[in-house]
Amino acid sequence: MDIECSRLLPSVCAVLVDPKQFVADDTCLEKLLDWFKTVTEAESSLLVLQENPCLTELLFHVVKLQDVNSNILSFTLRLAGIFAAHENSFQYLQQGEVLLSLFSEAGPLSRPAWEDPSVRSGWIQGVGSMVQHERAVQFLCDCGAIDVIFSLQGDPSLFVASTASQLLVHILGFTMHSRRAVPLTTQDCDWPVCARMIVGHIEESLRSGTVPQITQALNVLTTLFGRCHESWTEVLWMRMNPFVGSLLEKEPLLAAHSLVDLFLSMARSPVFSHLECDLWILSTRALNRLSPTQSGPLALGILNLKDCPQTLRTKAFNILLQPLACVLQAASQPTGSPGLLDESLNDSVITDILLSSKSSCAGLLCQTLAHLEELQPMSHLLIDWPHVPLLSAVMTILRFCSGLATPASSVGDRLCGILIGCFRVQRSALDFLGTLSQGPSPSELIRGVVEILLVYLKSPDSSPTVLKKAFQATLKWLLSLSKTSTSSDLCPQTQHFLRDLFPILQKRLCSPCWEVRDSALEFLTQLTKHWGGRAGFRQALLSSEVPELAEDLLRDPESYVRASAVTAMGQLSSRGLCSNPIGTGSKNDEKKSLFLELLEILSTDSEGFPRRAVIQVFTEWLREGHTDVSKDKEQFVTKVLQVVSCDLDWEVRVQGLELALVFLVQTLGQHETECPYAVEMSSVTQSTQLTESLQMLCHMKLFDFIFSALCDCDRPVARKSCDILLYLKAKLAHHGSLQGSGEACTESLGTQNTAWLETTLRKWKARDQGQPSEVADRGDCQEPDDVLEVLRSVDLEGLRGTLAKSSDHIEKSPQSLLQDMLATVGILEENEADCY
Amino acid sequence: MKLYSLSGHPTLPCNVLKFKSTTIMLDCGLDMTSTLNFLPLPLVQSPRLSNLPGWALKDGNTFLDKTELIDLSTVDVILISNYHCMMALPYITEHTGFTGTVYATEPTVQIGRLLMEELVNFIERVPKAQSASLWKNKEVQRLLPAPLKDAVEVSTWRRCYTMQEVNSALSKIQLVGYSQKIELFGAVQVTPLSSGYALGSSNWIIQSHYEKVSYVSGSSLLTTHPQPMDQTSLKNSDVLILTGLTQIPTANPDGMVGEFCSNLALTVRNGGNVLIPCYPSGVIYDLLECLYQYIDSAGLSNVPFYFISPVANSSLEFAQIFAEWLCHNKQTKVYLPEPPFPHAELIQTNKLKHYPSIHGDFSNEFKQPCVVFTGHPSLRFGDVVHFMELWGKSSLNTVIFTEPDFSYLDALAPYQPLAMKCIYCPIDTRLNFIQVSKLLKEVQPLHVVCPEQYTQPPPAQAHRMDLVIDCQPPAMSYRRAEVLALPFKRRYEKIEIMPELADSLVPLEIKPGISLATVSAVLHTKDNKHVLQSPPRPIQPPASKKRKRVSDDIPDCKLLKPLLSGSIPVDQFVQTLEKHGFSDVKVEDTAKGHIVLLQEAETLIQIEEDSTHIICDNDEMLRVRLRDLVLKFLQKF
């Protein structure tokens, strides 16, 4: 600890124990604890205590104070824990019996402050920090702290309860870890006292028959098996196995979710993952016993495991398929199509859940669909992933939800009544339908998929979120259809689909609901991105009103829609699908060019999203060499950057720099290192070209923009600018341009900071505006030499390092923290005075 | 209590409730779907229509769909729930000998008047040279082409009423406010409650001291312009009569408004005109409000909106002045002060223009492409006929149906072949079946009564079991011309006791919380109110002997037998019998109680819940002894 901190510490401690002075900002206390933690890890904690007696006094004082602030009490408990983590400090504190008065039953437990959850949490954290050595464990056992932890497991505050459970895991893990040399049996006598207490408590809880206690015990075991993969955990499991097993026999099944968590946590532990483990037997039993909604997560977890018995996997997969099989059966699908499950389905439990209420039906179906969606990417690993029946099942659900189905069975009728208009199920089903586009589907089913998607896209009753999902699923299916077609253009089926789709898209683009307009635009953007080059698509799009409607949405009242319209129009224009050429100088045209329209949004739109979208579109146009932009790149970039430089949104400015970088790379070429096989040009030609390019860039005032960005108050902007300049520097250094001129500058090479740069920029600006200044005689315009001078003078690497650090790195020292704490106390008093 | 159903149309109900000696008519809607059997009445001579072969331009076209189920002159009061459900009022008040009172809220009356005025105007401004009625003869009707020959009870179809009849009918209405309690002959109390469907629309509570009937007709839980529905007051009803649910249960109004706006925008963008056949009040206010928000985003700011109706101006202005009947948001605007509906701003900025008819100013200012709101939604009369003729030939134009009352295909039939696009976006904000089941769960009536259409899925969607009223016990249904006995018995009547009489009572507590007292009084009944008054003082015994004898005969003075209460515990009774020397006592259980047999004495004591009989042969002594033993177990007062 440095001297300055040692000097400030007593005053801070005095503030903390003074009940009249209140530390308003409790993050200070957290920071202080963090600092003490680093201090005690770096140097001897005992020495810190001895050299700063104010700390021990603080602990003593707080123990004695009756009406201490609960934040301070919590802080003190945690502070004591941090010091007691080291054995010698522990002993030092023990001598004064501070620890006893803080952590034993005679301590804060008996005070009113204990009612405050932050104090209980502080107590637990203090104990947790302390348990780093045997003495601490012994101390806790002796002073009755373990029993307190047991009771805190059922604390009304969930934070406290959960930390208490984790603390038990920590203590048990630590105790057993330190005894690992001794071979262990299930016999009680082999276990250390503390571990015996904890294990006994867990066993008792599992036997108790009350849900909260069983849940607590199972949670401790779950956390333990999840964190600790040592061999003793297997012995522990041998002790627990009968209790957990008997839980599975109970009627009704208690704490089912916690059981699932436990099995999954164990299954992921290498200790239990061998195929002979009895865990698999228990899991199979659990799958049989749990209700369908409870068994779903277990089944999914099992299927996600790398190694587990095949029979269990099959069982788990069947569990997941059951609700959908039930739906298929209810819809009385023609028996010609393969069923989902081989065995005839006779599970009335699932039917009961599906028919009992709307919420339970939707809950089970949504969960099942989400689980299967998660499994789909691994479908190749599952031996028989029933792609086709799954597709029929999800289509059936979608038909039920839209009221299209005419089921023949009474179960189907009732299911239909429950599901009609259920948005939750519609969303999940559409998600899953989209996922199922990845897989071989017979053409008659594809026809069905197209039909159902069109129904959802068309239906006025589709809510905006359902519609968004329908658009996403449609996109996935369209793309998968085009993948399967062998010719370069779209297959007739897709063409047909598109013909139906565009009128719907047109209508959706006119919707009074902005979310709908927005998702329609997003869909259009994506589709154009993938298919912009395909003749069939181009024809269908151009024969519709979609491009004009999208263009009109550039003036939408909702900023998100404007942003999406900008992106869509950018994409359409790149693919030559825009009726309106973007020609940069078409002011005389009857209709405003798209470029001017977007530029106007960039300069005048009051919202950030559309402006960000515009600058992204411009960057994209430049990057991919949009034909209209390529005609006069310089003018394009100059105009855009002129607008961007005044933008208040830092994201727009960063994107503007990206545009500048793209232009620079296109003008000066890639980093040399990036392409070692590029054909080298003669150095003379290169340097001539380089000088010309620099001249042009100066003329465009590109460097003005980049340099002012370097001084930007928003760090990301400055960082981006710094990166560009470093690229430029590397580029110029490669050609030797940087050494060429001005020996006078070499002395200050790489030492100037941004303040210098700002002054320089101001000078340039003054010069440009023709105002008299010191350097006015040097010329009218910014010269390449000026740029080179800056590149030489500013310490860009250093600047990049500084900018990479977080903004508070200067103020983050412990010293400033202590000063801050002292200062805020003063300010608080002043403020109070002001109030009166 | 009986319910007479006079209408087969669930959203245009007309029921008569007989309850506690009052006869209450609940609504009198006018089913105008039969107009669809006629050709349109064009505003200007239409060569196409007049040159049609056969049965062209025949008869008047307003109809009354009622049967002689009940003598309407006996109806005491008519309760109106909303302006759509009062369109048949002149037929009832003016032609049936009706002498009662009609109750309705002020907006209902004012807007109802506008609707009637519009209807009369539409019909009267195109007078017909001749009228035919002979075809209504069954023999002739049989020979007519379908669907006319299949139309039922054409003889009940009537000519449209006149403005004079309308005025006379409306003069019989007494205005009421929400939650106002109206006494009907002292027998029942009726109260209108906000139903959330239209300006001034109401549900009605009809209650006596011990019975409560709720009449729910045309209610909405959506947030539109009217005051929200009052659900809590409907709780604890014995019977809830439920009519006027949405006519299009599968169409969600929000989705339909979206569909309406997008189709409107797409048509106008392409230079086409949009025609919206509608009523002059109701959903049109909400549509104008949606368009007010939508036109800027859709770039429609320069497209004129025309509202053409003889009552357009009054309708738009009325909406703005009924502030107290509007939803909370709109009410607060009035205090700012701002007009509650944004159509005021549309009018101010000349985006919305209204005209009484297509003649006059409109023809000078008419610009295309445009959007026209006009009536009548049946497309058989009103200015809409002209626009259908004018725009029907171009595929650029669109007609958007928003009113759900008429089948749009039938409405369009006389205009076929039609190039114009037709969009069907029925917007019906009334309760759907999901909302109904929530409402019923909330208010929990003992019995629900509804038209039979609500107890089975619509014929076109027979598998949609969700489109029925789902409640426990199942709803009782009625159909047209049916009389339904409502399933509750009146058990109690409230009787007041005069204070001096009450003072004289001496209650005796027979069970904790239950006290009884006997009372002798005179029951006085007037105006369905019952009062117990002290009996007239016995006349002082006069001196003469003759008189005295007469007064002896006054039954009042006879000593009253005490009233008995309580039950006889058989075991204890048997023990008592044995204590008093009766041996050989046998007890038999019967369905109603017990029989105690005294075999020796050949006597039988039959103990039942409300009677005890001692049957013994001619041994009066024994009977009295036994009677006294029985009486020991009972309380007397």
Short mmCIF file of C-alpha atoms in Angstrom, two decimals, chain A residues 431-787:
data_model
loop_
_atom_site.label_atom_id
_atom_site.label_comp_id
_atom_site.label_asym_id
_atom_site.label_seq_id
_atom_site.Cartn_x
_atom_site.Cartn_y
_atom_site.Cartn_z
CA ASP A 431 -39.65 -20.33 -35.97
CA PHE A 432 -39.45 -24.09 -36.10
CA LEU A 433 -40.91 -24.19 -39.58
CA GLY A 434 -38.12 -21.85 -40.68
CA THR A 435 -35.53 -24.13 -39.09
CA LEU A 436 -37.00 -27.12 -40.89
CA SER A 437 -36.18 -25.51 -44.22
CA GLN A 438 -32.78 -27.10 -43.66
CA GLY A 439 -33.53 -30.62 -44.70
CA PRO A 440 -34.88 -32.69 -47.55
CA SER A 441 -38.61 -32.12 -47.95
CA PRO A 442 -40.85 -33.81 -50.51
CA SER A 443 -42.34 -31.41 -53.02
CA GLU A 444 -45.96 -31.95 -51.98
CA LEU A 445 -45.05 -30.89 -48.45
CA ILE A 446 -43.21 -27.86 -49.79
CA ARG A 447 -46.39 -26.87 -51.54
CA GLY A 448 -48.17 -27.11 -48.20
CA VAL A 449 -45.48 -25.02 -46.52
CA VAL A 450 -45.82 -22.33 -49.17
CA GLU A 451 -49.58 -22.32 -48.75
CA ILE A 452 -49.49 -21.99 -45.00
CA LEU A 453 -46.84 -19.28 -45.14
CA LEU A 454 -48.96 -17.32 -47.59
CA VAL A 455 -51.95 -17.68 -45.27
CA TYR A 456 -50.01 -16.18 -42.39
CA LEU A 457 -48.49 -13.43 -44.51
CA LYS A 458 -51.89 -12.56 -45.92
CA SER A 459 -54.06 -12.83 -42.82
CA PRO A 460 -55.10 -9.48 -41.37
CA ASP A 461 -55.25 -11.20 -38.00
CA SER A 462 -51.52 -11.99 -37.90
CA SER A 463 -50.04 -9.86 -35.15
CA PRO A 464 -46.89 -7.86 -36.04
CA THR A 465 -44.65 -10.31 -34.18
CA VAL A 466 -46.24 -13.32 -35.85
CA LEU A 467 -45.88 -11.62 -39.19
CA LYS A 468 -42.21 -10.97 -38.58
CA LYS A 469 -41.68 -14.66 -37.84
CA ALA A 470 -43.68 -15.54 -40.96
CA PHE A 471 -41.40 -13.32 -43.04
CA GLN A 472 -38.31 -14.91 -41.50
CA ALA A 473 -39.59 -18.42 -42.14
CA THR A 474 -40.55 -17.48 -45.70
CA LEU A 475 -37.07 -16.16 -46.36
CA LYS A 476 -35.49 -19.36 -45.08
CA TRP A 477 -37.74 -21.51 -47.23
CA LEU A 478 -37.23 -19.38 -50.32
CA LEU A 479 -33.48 -19.58 -49.93
CA SER A 480 -33.54 -23.32 -49.34
CA LEU A 481 -35.74 -23.75 -52.43
CA SER A 482 -33.24 -21.89 -54.55
CA LYS A 483 -30.43 -24.04 -53.15
CA THR A 484 -32.09 -27.22 -54.32
CA SER A 485 -32.81 -25.95 -57.81
CA THR A 486 -30.00 -26.86 -60.15
CA SER A 487 -30.40 -24.11 -62.73
CA SER A 488 -29.03 -20.65 -62.14
CA ASP A 489 -32.48 -19.10 -62.09
CA LEU A 490 -35.41 -19.78 -59.80
CA CYS A 491 -37.48 -22.91 -60.19
CA PRO A 492 -41.10 -22.56 -61.43
CA GLN A 493 -42.41 -23.34 -57.95
CA THR A 494 -40.47 -20.42 -56.49
CA GLN A 495 -41.50 -18.13 -59.31
CA HIS A 496 -45.09 -18.98 -58.55
CA PHE A 497 -44.54 -18.31 -54.87
CA LEU A 498 -43.04 -14.91 -55.68
CA ARG A 499 -46.00 -13.98 -57.84
CA ASP A 500 -48.27 -14.52 -54.84
CA LEU A 501 -45.84 -12.94 -52.46
CA PHE A 502 -45.32 -9.51 -53.98
CA PRO A 503 -48.94 -8.31 -53.79
CA ILE A 504 -48.88 -9.27 -50.12
CA LEU A 505 -45.60 -7.46 -49.60
CA GLN A 506 -47.09 -4.41 -51.28
CA LYS A 507 -49.99 -4.41 -48.87
CA ARG A 508 -47.76 -4.96 -45.87
CA LEU A 509 -45.60 -2.00 -46.91
CA CYS A 510 -48.75 0.14 -46.66
CA SER A 511 -49.75 -1.20 -43.25
CA PRO A 512 -50.73 1.39 -40.61
CA CYS A 513 -48.70 -0.60 -38.10
CA TRP A 514 -45.06 0.46 -38.26
CA GLU A 515 -43.73 -2.88 -37.02
CA VAL A 516 -45.32 -4.53 -40.04
CA ARG A 517 -43.85 -2.01 -42.49
CA ASP A 518 -40.49 -2.50 -40.84
CA SER A 519 -40.46 -6.30 -41.07
CA ALA A 520 -41.69 -6.16 -44.66
CA LEU A 521 -38.76 -3.88 -45.52
CA GLU A 522 -36.29 -6.13 -43.74
CA PHE A 523 -37.63 -9.09 -45.67
CA LEU A 524 -37.29 -7.19 -48.93
CA THR A 525 -33.69 -6.26 -48.09
CA GLN A 526 -32.72 -9.83 -47.30
CA LEU A 527 -34.41 -11.27 -50.34
CA THR A 528 -32.75 -8.72 -52.63
CA LYS A 529 -29.41 -9.37 -51.02
CA HIS A 530 -29.61 -13.05 -51.88
CA TRP A 531 -31.51 -12.98 -55.15
CA GLY A 532 -30.81 -9.53 -56.57
CA GLY A 533 -29.04 -11.12 -59.49
CA ARG A 534 -31.68 -13.69 -60.43
CA ALA A 535 -33.76 -12.82 -63.45
CA GLY A 536 -36.97 -14.37 -62.14
CA PHE A 537 -36.81 -12.36 -58.96
CA ARG A 538 -35.92 -9.15 -60.76
CA GLN A 539 -38.81 -9.55 -63.11
CA ALA A 540 -41.32 -10.23 -60.34
CA LEU A 541 -40.04 -7.33 -58.27
CA LEU A 542 -39.95 -4.80 -61.08
CA SER A 543 -43.43 -5.68 -62.24
CA SER A 544 -44.74 -4.91 -58.76
CA GLU A 545 -45.02 -1.60 -56.96
CA VAL A 546 -42.69 -2.73 -54.20
CA PRO A 547 -39.66 -0.54 -55.16
CA GLU A 548 -41.80 2.62 -55.27
CA LEU A 549 -43.52 1.79 -52.00
CA ALA A 550 -40.16 1.17 -50.35
CA GLU A 551 -38.91 4.49 -51.62
CA ASP A 552 -41.94 6.27 -50.18
CA LEU A 553 -41.14 4.79 -46.81
CA LEU A 554 -37.94 6.87 -46.76
CA ARG A 555 -40.31 9.58 -45.55
CA ASP A 556 -42.09 7.41 -42.99
CA PRO A 557 -42.95 9.09 -39.68
CA GLU A 558 -41.37 6.22 -37.73
CA SER A 559 -37.58 6.38 -37.56
CA TYR A 560 -37.07 2.60 -37.48
CA VAL A 561 -39.05 2.28 -40.68
CA ARG A 562 -37.06 5.07 -42.31
CA ALA A 563 -33.85 3.26 -41.33
CA SER A 564 -35.10 -0.02 -42.80
CA ALA A 565 -36.28 1.76 -45.91
CA VAL A 566 -32.84 3.31 -46.32
CA THR A 567 -31.20 -0.11 -46.09
CA ALA A 568 -33.71 -1.64 -48.47
CA MET A 569 -33.33 1.12 -51.02
CA GLY A 570 -29.55 0.89 -50.73
CA GLN A 571 -29.75 -2.79 -51.48
CA LEU A 572 -32.23 -2.37 -54.36
CA SER A 573 -30.10 0.36 -55.88
CA SER A 574 -26.91 -1.74 -55.65
CA ARG A 575 -28.67 -4.45 -57.59
CA GLY A 576 -29.99 -1.99 -60.17
CA LEU A 577 -33.55 -2.64 -59.01
CA CYS A 578 -34.35 0.90 -58.20
CA SER A 579 -36.43 2.91 -60.61
CA ASN A 580 -34.56 6.01 -59.60
CA PRO A 581 -30.86 6.28 -60.59
CA ILE A 582 -28.71 7.53 -57.76
CA GLY A 583 -26.64 9.84 -59.98
CA THR A 584 -24.88 12.21 -57.63
CA GLY A 585 -25.44 15.36 -59.56
CA SER A 586 -28.94 15.02 -60.92
CA LYS A 587 -30.31 18.16 -59.35
CA ASN A 588 -32.06 19.12 -62.52
CA ASP A 589 -33.95 15.87 -62.71
CA GLU A 590 -37.63 16.03 -62.15
CA LYS A 591 -37.40 13.57 -59.31
CA LYS A 592 -34.78 13.87 -56.63
CA SER A 593 -32.06 11.27 -57.06
CA LEU A 594 -31.84 8.55 -54.43
CA PHE A 595 -28.37 9.75 -53.44
CA LEU A 596 -29.63 13.26 -52.75
CA GLU A 597 -32.59 11.88 -50.90
CA LEU A 598 -30.39 9.74 -48.68
CA LEU A 599 -27.96 12.62 -48.24
CA GLU A 600 -30.84 14.75 -47.08
CA ILE A 601 -31.81 12.13 -44.52
CA LEU A 602 -28.19 12.05 -43.38
CA SER A 603 -28.07 15.78 -42.92
CA THR A 604 -31.53 16.55 -41.62
CA ASP A 605 -33.11 13.50 -39.99
CA SER A 606 -33.61 14.10 -36.30
CA GLU A 607 -33.26 10.44 -35.34
CA GLY A 608 -30.02 8.48 -35.27
CA PHE A 609 -31.20 5.20 -36.81
CA PRO A 610 -31.97 6.46 -40.32
CA ARG A 611 -28.71 8.45 -40.40
CA ARG A 612 -26.70 5.40 -39.35
CA ALA A 613 -28.46 3.36 -42.01
CA VAL A 614 -27.64 5.94 -44.67
CA ILE A 615 -23.95 6.07 -43.92
CA GLN A 616 -23.83 2.28 -43.90
CA VAL A 617 -25.49 2.17 -47.29
CA PHE A 618 -23.02 4.72 -48.65
CA THR A 619 -20.08 2.71 -47.32
CA GLU A 620 -21.52 -0.42 -48.88
CA TRP A 621 -22.03 1.32 -52.23
CA LEU A 622 -18.46 2.53 -52.22
CA ARG A 623 -17.07 -0.82 -51.13
CA GLU A 624 -18.83 -2.86 -53.75
CA GLY A 625 -18.29 -0.30 -56.50
CA HIS A 626 -21.85 0.77 -57.18
CA THR A 627 -21.82 1.86 -60.81
CA ASP A 628 -23.29 5.29 -60.19
CA VAL A 629 -20.89 5.99 -57.34
CA SER A 630 -17.86 4.81 -59.29
CA LYS A 631 -18.43 7.50 -61.88
CA ASP A 632 -17.26 10.18 -59.49
CA LYS A 633 -16.04 8.65 -56.29
CA GLU A 634 -14.25 11.76 -55.06
CA GLN A 635 -17.30 13.95 -55.25
CA PHE A 636 -19.39 11.26 -53.60
CA VAL A 637 -17.01 10.85 -50.67
CA THR A 638 -16.48 14.60 -50.26
CA LYS A 639 -20.20 15.29 -50.11
CA VAL A 640 -20.89 12.49 -47.66
CA LEU A 641 -18.04 13.34 -45.31
CA GLN A 642 -18.98 16.97 -45.32
CA VAL A 643 -22.34 16.02 -43.85
CA VAL A 644 -21.01 13.33 -41.53
CA SER A 645 -18.43 15.61 -39.92
CA CYS A 646 -21.23 17.69 -38.40
CA ASP A 647 -23.24 14.72 -37.13
CA LEU A 648 -23.83 14.54 -33.39
CA ASP A 649 -24.14 10.74 -33.31
CA TRP A 650 -20.76 9.09 -32.75
CA GLU A 651 -21.84 5.92 -34.52
CA VAL A 652 -22.49 7.92 -37.66
CA ARG A 653 -19.04 9.50 -37.37
CA VAL A 654 -17.35 6.12 -36.86
CA GLN A 655 -19.17 4.76 -39.90
CA GLY A 656 -18.11 7.89 -41.78
CA LEU A 657 -14.50 7.05 -40.93
CA GLU A 658 -15.11 3.53 -42.20
CA LEU A 659 -16.24 5.07 -45.48
CA ALA A 660 -13.08 7.18 -45.54
CA LEU A 661 -10.99 4.07 -44.90
CA VAL A 662 -12.66 2.19 -47.74
CA PHE A 663 -11.90 5.10 -50.01
CA LEU A 664 -8.29 5.31 -48.82
CA VAL A 665 -7.76 1.61 -49.37
CA GLN A 666 -9.30 1.86 -52.81
CA THR A 667 -7.03 4.81 -53.62
CA LEU A 668 -3.80 3.74 -51.98
CA GLY A 669 -4.19 -0.03 -52.05
CA GLN A 670 -4.32 -2.67 -49.34
CA HIS A 671 -1.84 -3.04 -46.55
CA GLU A 672 1.25 -4.52 -48.11
CA THR A 673 1.41 -7.27 -45.58
CA GLU A 674 -2.10 -8.35 -46.41
CA CYS A 675 -1.24 -9.54 -49.88
CA PRO A 676 2.32 -10.84 -50.17
CA TYR A 677 1.79 -12.15 -53.70
CA ALA A 678 0.62 -8.89 -55.23
CA VAL A 679 2.49 -7.74 -58.31
CA GLU A 680 5.01 -5.09 -57.32
CA MET A 681 5.09 -1.91 -59.31
CA SER A 682 8.26 0.08 -59.73
CA SER A 683 8.85 2.32 -56.77
CA VAL A 684 9.12 5.45 -58.90
CA THR A 685 5.67 4.96 -60.40
CA GLN A 686 4.34 4.15 -57.00
CA SER A 687 5.65 7.24 -55.30
CA THR A 688 4.42 9.47 -58.09
CA GLN A 689 1.00 7.91 -57.78
CA LEU A 690 1.12 8.26 -54.03
CA THR A 691 1.92 11.96 -54.18
CA GLU A 692 -0.92 12.50 -56.60
CA SER A 693 -3.28 10.54 -54.43
CA LEU A 694 -2.27 12.50 -51.35
CA GLN A 695 -2.81 15.70 -53.24
CA MET A 696 -6.26 14.56 -54.19
CA LEU A 697 -7.10 13.43 -50.66
CA CYS A 698 -6.00 16.81 -49.30
CA HIS A 699 -8.09 18.51 -51.87
CA MET A 700 -11.10 16.48 -50.79
CA LYS A 701 -10.44 17.59 -47.18
CA LEU A 702 -10.42 13.95 -46.20
CA PHE A 703 -7.59 14.53 -43.75
CA ASP A 704 -9.45 17.39 -42.12
CA PHE A 705 -12.18 14.93 -41.31
CA ILE A 706 -9.83 12.22 -40.07
CA PHE A 707 -7.70 14.56 -37.98
CA SER A 708 -10.67 16.23 -36.31
CA ALA A 709 -12.02 12.78 -35.57
CA LEU A 710 -8.76 12.02 -33.79
CA CYS A 711 -9.55 14.83 -31.35
CA ASP A 712 -13.17 13.68 -31.01
CA CYS A 713 -14.51 13.51 -27.50
CA ASP A 714 -16.11 10.14 -28.22
CA ARG A 715 -13.46 7.49 -27.78
CA PRO A 716 -14.60 5.03 -30.50
CA VAL A 717 -14.39 7.82 -33.08
CA ALA A 718 -10.89 8.77 -32.01
CA ARG A 719 -9.84 5.11 -32.01
CA LYS A 720 -11.13 4.51 -35.49
CA SER A 721 -9.41 7.64 -36.73
CA CYS A 722 -6.20 6.54 -35.03
CA ASP A 723 -6.42 3.16 -36.78
CA ILE A 724 -6.87 4.85 -40.16
CA LEU A 725 -3.89 7.12 -39.57
CA LEU A 726 -1.79 4.16 -38.53
CA TYR A 727 -2.75 2.42 -41.75
CA LEU A 728 -1.81 5.55 -43.65
CA LYS A 729 1.45 5.88 -41.78
CA ALA A 730 2.36 2.29 -42.54
CA LYS A 731 1.45 2.83 -46.16
CA LEU A 732 3.58 5.95 -46.43
CA ALA A 733 6.46 4.54 -44.44
CA HIS A 734 6.55 1.64 -46.86
CA HIS A 735 7.16 4.04 -49.68
CA GLY A 736 9.59 6.11 -47.70
CA SER A 737 7.47 9.23 -47.94
CA LEU A 738 7.66 9.89 -44.26
CA GLN A 739 11.42 10.38 -44.15
CA GLY A 740 11.52 12.76 -47.09
CA SER A 741 10.94 16.21 -45.73
CA GLY A 742 11.55 18.55 -42.85
CA GLU A 743 14.55 17.52 -40.72
CA ALA A 744 13.35 20.04 -38.16
CA CYS A 745 10.47 17.83 -37.32
CA THR A 746 12.50 14.72 -36.68
CA GLU A 747 13.31 15.87 -33.18
CA SER A 748 9.66 15.93 -32.22
CA LEU A 749 8.94 12.70 -34.07
CA GLY A 750 6.17 10.79 -32.44
CA THR A 751 5.92 12.92 -29.35
CA GLN A 752 3.01 15.26 -29.97
CA ASN A 753 -0.39 14.74 -28.45
CA THR A 754 -3.87 15.64 -29.57
CA ALA A 755 -3.72 19.07 -27.99
CA TRP A 756 -0.97 19.95 -30.41
CA LEU A 757 -2.99 18.50 -33.23
CA GLU A 758 -6.01 20.55 -32.32
CA THR A 759 -3.96 23.73 -32.39
CA THR A 760 -2.55 22.74 -35.75
CA LEU A 761 -6.00 22.01 -37.12
CA ARG A 762 -7.27 25.34 -35.90
CA LYS A 763 -4.43 26.99 -37.68
CA TRP A 764 -5.26 25.21 -40.90
CA LYS A 765 -8.88 26.14 -40.61
CA ALA A 766 -8.02 29.77 -40.05
CA ARG A 767 -5.78 29.62 -43.06
CA ASP A 768 -8.51 28.12 -45.21
CA GLN A 769 -10.94 30.76 -44.18
CA GLY A 770 -8.38 33.37 -45.22
CA GLN A 771 -8.00 34.86 -41.78
CA PRO A 772 -4.61 36.32 -40.90
CA SER A 773 -2.62 33.95 -38.73
CA GLU A 774 0.96 33.00 -38.06
CA VAL A 775 1.14 30.48 -40.87
CA ALA A 776 -1.13 32.23 -43.29
CA ASP A 777 1.68 32.83 -45.69
CA ARG A 778 2.30 29.15 -46.26
CA GLY A 779 -0.42 28.57 -48.83
CA ASP A 780 -4.14 28.48 -49.47
CA CYS A 781 -4.86 24.88 -49.09
CA GLN A 782 -3.95 21.98 -46.92
CA GLU A 783 -0.89 20.34 -48.42
CA PRO A 784 0.34 16.75 -48.34
CA ASP A 785 3.33 18.04 -46.39
CA ASP A 786 1.06 19.19 -43.59
CA VAL A 787 -0.41 15.74 -43.43
#
